[in-house]
mmCIF file of C-alpha atoms in Angstrom:
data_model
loop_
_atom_site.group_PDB
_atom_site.id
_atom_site.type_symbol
_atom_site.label_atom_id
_atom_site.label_comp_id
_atom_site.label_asym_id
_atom_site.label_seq_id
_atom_site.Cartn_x
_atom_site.Cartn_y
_atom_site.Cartn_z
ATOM 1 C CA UNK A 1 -125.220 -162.025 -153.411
ATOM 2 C CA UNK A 2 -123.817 -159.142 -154.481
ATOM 3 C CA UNK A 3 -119.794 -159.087 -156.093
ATOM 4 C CA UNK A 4 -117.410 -157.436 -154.758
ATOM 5 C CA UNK A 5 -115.988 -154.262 -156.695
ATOM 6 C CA UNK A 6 -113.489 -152.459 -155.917
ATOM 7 C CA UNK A 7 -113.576 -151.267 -151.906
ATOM 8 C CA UNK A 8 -117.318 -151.933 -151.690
ATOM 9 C CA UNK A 9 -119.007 -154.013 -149.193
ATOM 10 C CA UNK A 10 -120.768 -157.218 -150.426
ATOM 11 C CA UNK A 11 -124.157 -157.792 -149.073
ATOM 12 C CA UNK A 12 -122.699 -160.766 -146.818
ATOM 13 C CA UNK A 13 -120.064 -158.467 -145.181
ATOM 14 C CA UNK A 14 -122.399 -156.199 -144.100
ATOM 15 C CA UNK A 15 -123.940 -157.734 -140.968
ATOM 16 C CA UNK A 16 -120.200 -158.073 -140.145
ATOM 17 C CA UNK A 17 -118.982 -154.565 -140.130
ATOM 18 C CA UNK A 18 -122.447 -153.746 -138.429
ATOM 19 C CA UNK A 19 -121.314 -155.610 -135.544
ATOM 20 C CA UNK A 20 -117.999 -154.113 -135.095
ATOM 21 C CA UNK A 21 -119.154 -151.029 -135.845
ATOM 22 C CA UNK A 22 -121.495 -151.694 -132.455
ATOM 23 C CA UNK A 23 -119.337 -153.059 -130.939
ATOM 24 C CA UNK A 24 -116.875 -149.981 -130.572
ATOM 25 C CA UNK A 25 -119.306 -147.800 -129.809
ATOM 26 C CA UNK A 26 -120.306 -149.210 -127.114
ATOM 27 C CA UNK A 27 -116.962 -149.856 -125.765
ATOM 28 C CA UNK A 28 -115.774 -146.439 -126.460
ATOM 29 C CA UNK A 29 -119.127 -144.998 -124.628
ATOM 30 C CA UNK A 30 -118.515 -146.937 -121.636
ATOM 31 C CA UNK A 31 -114.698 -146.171 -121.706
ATOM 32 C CA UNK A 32 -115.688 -142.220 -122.235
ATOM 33 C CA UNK A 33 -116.774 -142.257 -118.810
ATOM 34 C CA UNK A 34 -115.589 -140.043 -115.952
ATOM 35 C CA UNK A 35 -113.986 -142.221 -113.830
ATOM 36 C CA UNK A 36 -115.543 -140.710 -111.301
ATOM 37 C CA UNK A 37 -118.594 -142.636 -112.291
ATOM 38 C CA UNK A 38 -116.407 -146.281 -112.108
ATOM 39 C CA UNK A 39 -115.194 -145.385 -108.630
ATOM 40 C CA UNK A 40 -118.374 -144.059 -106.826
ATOM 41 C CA UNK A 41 -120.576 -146.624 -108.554
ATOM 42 C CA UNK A 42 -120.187 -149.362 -105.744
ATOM 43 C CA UNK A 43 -120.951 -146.871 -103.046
ATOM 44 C CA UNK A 44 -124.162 -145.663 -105.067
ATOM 45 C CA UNK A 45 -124.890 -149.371 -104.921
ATOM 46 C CA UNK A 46 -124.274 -149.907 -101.627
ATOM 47 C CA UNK A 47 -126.506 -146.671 -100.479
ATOM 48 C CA UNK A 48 -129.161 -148.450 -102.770
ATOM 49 C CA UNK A 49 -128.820 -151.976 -100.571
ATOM 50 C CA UNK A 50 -128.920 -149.769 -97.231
ATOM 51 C CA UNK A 51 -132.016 -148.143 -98.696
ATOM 52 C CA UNK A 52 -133.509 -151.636 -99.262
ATOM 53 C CA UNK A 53 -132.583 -152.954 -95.698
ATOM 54 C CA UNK A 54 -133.625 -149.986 -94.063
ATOM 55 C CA UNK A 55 -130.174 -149.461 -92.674
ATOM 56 C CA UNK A 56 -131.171 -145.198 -91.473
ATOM 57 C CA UNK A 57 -127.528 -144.714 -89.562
ATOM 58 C CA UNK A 58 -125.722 -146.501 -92.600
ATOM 59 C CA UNK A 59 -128.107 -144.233 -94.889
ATOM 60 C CA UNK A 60 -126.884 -140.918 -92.868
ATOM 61 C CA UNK A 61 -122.880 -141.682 -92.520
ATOM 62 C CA UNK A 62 -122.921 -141.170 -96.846
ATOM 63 C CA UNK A 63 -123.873 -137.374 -95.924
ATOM 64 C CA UNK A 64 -121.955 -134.237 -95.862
ATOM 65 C CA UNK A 65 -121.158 -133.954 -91.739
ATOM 66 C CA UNK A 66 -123.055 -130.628 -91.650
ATOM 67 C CA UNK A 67 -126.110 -132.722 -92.924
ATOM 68 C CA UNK A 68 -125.519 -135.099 -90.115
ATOM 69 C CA UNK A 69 -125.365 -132.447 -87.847
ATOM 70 C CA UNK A 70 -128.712 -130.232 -89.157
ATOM 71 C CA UNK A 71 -131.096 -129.949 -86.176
ATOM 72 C CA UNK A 72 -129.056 -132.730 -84.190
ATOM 73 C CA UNK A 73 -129.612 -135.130 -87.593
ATOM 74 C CA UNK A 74 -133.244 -135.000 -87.521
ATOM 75 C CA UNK A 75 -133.577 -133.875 -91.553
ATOM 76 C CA UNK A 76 -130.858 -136.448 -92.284
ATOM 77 C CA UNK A 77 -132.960 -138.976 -90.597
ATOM 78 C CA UNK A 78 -135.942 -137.215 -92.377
ATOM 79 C CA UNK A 79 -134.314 -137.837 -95.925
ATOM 80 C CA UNK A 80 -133.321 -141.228 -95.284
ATOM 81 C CA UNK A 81 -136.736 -142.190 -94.256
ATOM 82 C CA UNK A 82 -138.198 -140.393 -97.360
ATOM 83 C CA UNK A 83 -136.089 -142.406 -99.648
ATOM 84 C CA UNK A 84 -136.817 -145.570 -97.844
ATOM 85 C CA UNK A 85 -140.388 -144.828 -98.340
ATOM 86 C CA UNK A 86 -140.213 -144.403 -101.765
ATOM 87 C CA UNK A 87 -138.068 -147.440 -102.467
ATOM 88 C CA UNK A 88 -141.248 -149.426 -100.622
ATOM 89 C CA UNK A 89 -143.518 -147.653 -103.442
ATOM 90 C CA UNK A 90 -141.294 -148.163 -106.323
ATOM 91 C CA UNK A 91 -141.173 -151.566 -105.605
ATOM 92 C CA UNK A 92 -144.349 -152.673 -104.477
ATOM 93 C CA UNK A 93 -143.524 -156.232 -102.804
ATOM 94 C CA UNK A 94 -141.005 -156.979 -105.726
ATOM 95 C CA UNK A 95 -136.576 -157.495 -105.486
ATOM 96 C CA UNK A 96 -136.260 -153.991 -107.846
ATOM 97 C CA UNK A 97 -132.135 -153.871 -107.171
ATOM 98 C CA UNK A 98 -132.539 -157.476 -109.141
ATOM 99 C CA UNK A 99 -133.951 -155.176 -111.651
ATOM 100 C CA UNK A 100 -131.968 -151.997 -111.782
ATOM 101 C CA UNK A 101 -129.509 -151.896 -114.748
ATOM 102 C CA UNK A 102 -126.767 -149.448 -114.917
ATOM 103 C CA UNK A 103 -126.894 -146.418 -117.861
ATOM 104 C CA UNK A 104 -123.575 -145.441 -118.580
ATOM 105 C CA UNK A 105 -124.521 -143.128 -121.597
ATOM 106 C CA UNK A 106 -126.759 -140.831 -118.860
ATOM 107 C CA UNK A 107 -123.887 -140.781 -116.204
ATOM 108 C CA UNK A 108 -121.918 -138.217 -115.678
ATOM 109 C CA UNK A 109 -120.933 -134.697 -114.188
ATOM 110 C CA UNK A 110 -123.688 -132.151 -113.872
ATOM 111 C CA UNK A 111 -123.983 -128.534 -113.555
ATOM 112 C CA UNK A 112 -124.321 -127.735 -110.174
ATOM 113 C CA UNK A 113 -127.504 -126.383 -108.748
ATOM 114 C CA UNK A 114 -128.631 -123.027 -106.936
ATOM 115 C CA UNK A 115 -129.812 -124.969 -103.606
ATOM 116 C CA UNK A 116 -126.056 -126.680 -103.513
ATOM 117 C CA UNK A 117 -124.200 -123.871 -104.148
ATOM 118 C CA UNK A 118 -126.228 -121.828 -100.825
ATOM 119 C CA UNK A 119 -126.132 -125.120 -98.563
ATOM 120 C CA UNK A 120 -122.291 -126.195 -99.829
ATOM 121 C CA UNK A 121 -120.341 -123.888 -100.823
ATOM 122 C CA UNK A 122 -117.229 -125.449 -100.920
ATOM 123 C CA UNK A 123 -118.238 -127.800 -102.761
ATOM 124 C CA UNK A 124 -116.922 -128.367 -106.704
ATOM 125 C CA UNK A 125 -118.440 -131.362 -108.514
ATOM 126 C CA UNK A 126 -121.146 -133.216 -109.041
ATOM 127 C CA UNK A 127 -122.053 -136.328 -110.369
ATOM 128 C CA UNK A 128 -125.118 -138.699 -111.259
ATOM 129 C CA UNK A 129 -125.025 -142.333 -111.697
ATOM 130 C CA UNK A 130 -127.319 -143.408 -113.100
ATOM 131 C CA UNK A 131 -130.297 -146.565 -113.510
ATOM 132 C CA UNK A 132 -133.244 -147.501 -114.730
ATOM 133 C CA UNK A 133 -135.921 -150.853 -114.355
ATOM 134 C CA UNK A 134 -138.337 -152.348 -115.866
ATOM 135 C CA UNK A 135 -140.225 -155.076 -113.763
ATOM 136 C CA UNK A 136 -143.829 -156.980 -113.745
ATOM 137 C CA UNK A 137 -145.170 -156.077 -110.458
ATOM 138 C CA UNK A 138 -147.624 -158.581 -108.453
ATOM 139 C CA UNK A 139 -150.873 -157.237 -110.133
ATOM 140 C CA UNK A 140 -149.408 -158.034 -113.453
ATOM 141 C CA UNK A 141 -148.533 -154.383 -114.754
ATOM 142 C CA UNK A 142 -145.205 -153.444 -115.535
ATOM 143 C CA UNK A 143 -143.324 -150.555 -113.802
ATOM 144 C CA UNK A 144 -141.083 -148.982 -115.299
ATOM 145 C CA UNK A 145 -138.751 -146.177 -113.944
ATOM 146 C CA UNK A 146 -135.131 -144.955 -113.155
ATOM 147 C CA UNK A 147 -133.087 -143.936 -109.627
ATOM 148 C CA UNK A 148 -130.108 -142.115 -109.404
ATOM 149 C CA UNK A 149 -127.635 -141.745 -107.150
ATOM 150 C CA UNK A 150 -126.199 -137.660 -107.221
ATOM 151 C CA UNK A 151 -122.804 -136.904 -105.210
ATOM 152 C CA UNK A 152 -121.033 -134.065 -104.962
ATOM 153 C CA UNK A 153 -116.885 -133.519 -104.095
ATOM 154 C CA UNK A 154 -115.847 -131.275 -100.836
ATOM 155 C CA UNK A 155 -112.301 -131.254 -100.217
ATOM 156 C CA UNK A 156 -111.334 -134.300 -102.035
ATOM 157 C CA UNK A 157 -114.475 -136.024 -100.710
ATOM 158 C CA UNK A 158 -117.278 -137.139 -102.148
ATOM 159 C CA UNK A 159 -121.208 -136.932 -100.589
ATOM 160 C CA UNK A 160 -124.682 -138.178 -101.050
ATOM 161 C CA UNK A 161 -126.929 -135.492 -102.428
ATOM 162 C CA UNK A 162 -129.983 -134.855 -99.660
ATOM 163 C CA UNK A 163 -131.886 -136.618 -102.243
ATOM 164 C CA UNK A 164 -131.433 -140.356 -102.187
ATOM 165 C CA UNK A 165 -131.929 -142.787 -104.928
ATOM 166 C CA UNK A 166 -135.764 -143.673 -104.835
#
């Protein structure tokens, strides 16, 4: 063991400040998010459950109205069932919400793309919550993947990107 001298650590205080050191990192990273993210995260989750449980109105109500509305809601229906679809591949027989697990430090507000800007133009934010899984699957390989849930604010209100989760 080393002696302590002067304002140096000693080999048995270092596994100590490691720790802490850790340990507010990770609470300032998850306290350094928008709390956008904190708000809209239950409704990202809840979108993911519809998704699971097939729920296609549910699925549609999180769009923007004009989405509902596109070609009497036959692309919103379209979406929904796309996402739906590629939940059932993702998962392949397996519970994957019992496997998704939240990333805070890839969360956030993005820029804004081309295709939102023409189909919204009112709109001002947007934001990705994000996840990512790891799960054995029934053959006995692993998966392993991410889903994200993108919004974006119109007039104080907040809707689900045409591209779901999965």
């Amino acid at each position: 063991m080393a002696l302590y001298k002067g304002k140096r650590f000693t080999y048995w205080q270092l596994p100590i400040f490691c720790s802490l050191a850790l340990g507010t990192s990770v609470a300032t990273a998850q306290t350094a998010l928008p709390k956008e993210v904190n708000e809209l995260k239950p409704r990202c989750e809840q979108m993911m459950r519809d998704i699971r449980d097939e729920k296609v109105d549910d699925i549609i109500k999180g769009y923007h109205p004009m989405m509902q509305q596109w070609q009497d809601g036959k692309r919103a229906r379209k979406w929904a069932n796309h996402s739906i679809n590629g939940y059932k591949r993702k998962a392949d027989g397996v519970e994957l919400l019992d496997f998704l697990v939240f990333k805070p430090e890839s969360s956030g507000f993005l820029e804004m793309s081309t295709n939102l800007k023409g189909n919204y133009p009112n709109a001002k934010r947007v934001l990705s919550i994000n996840y990512s899984f790891k799960f054995k699957k029934q053959n006995g390989q692993y998966r392993m993947g991410g889903a994200r849930c993108v919004l974006f604010e119109e007039n104080g209100q907040w809707y689900f990107e045409d591209d779901l989760p999965f």
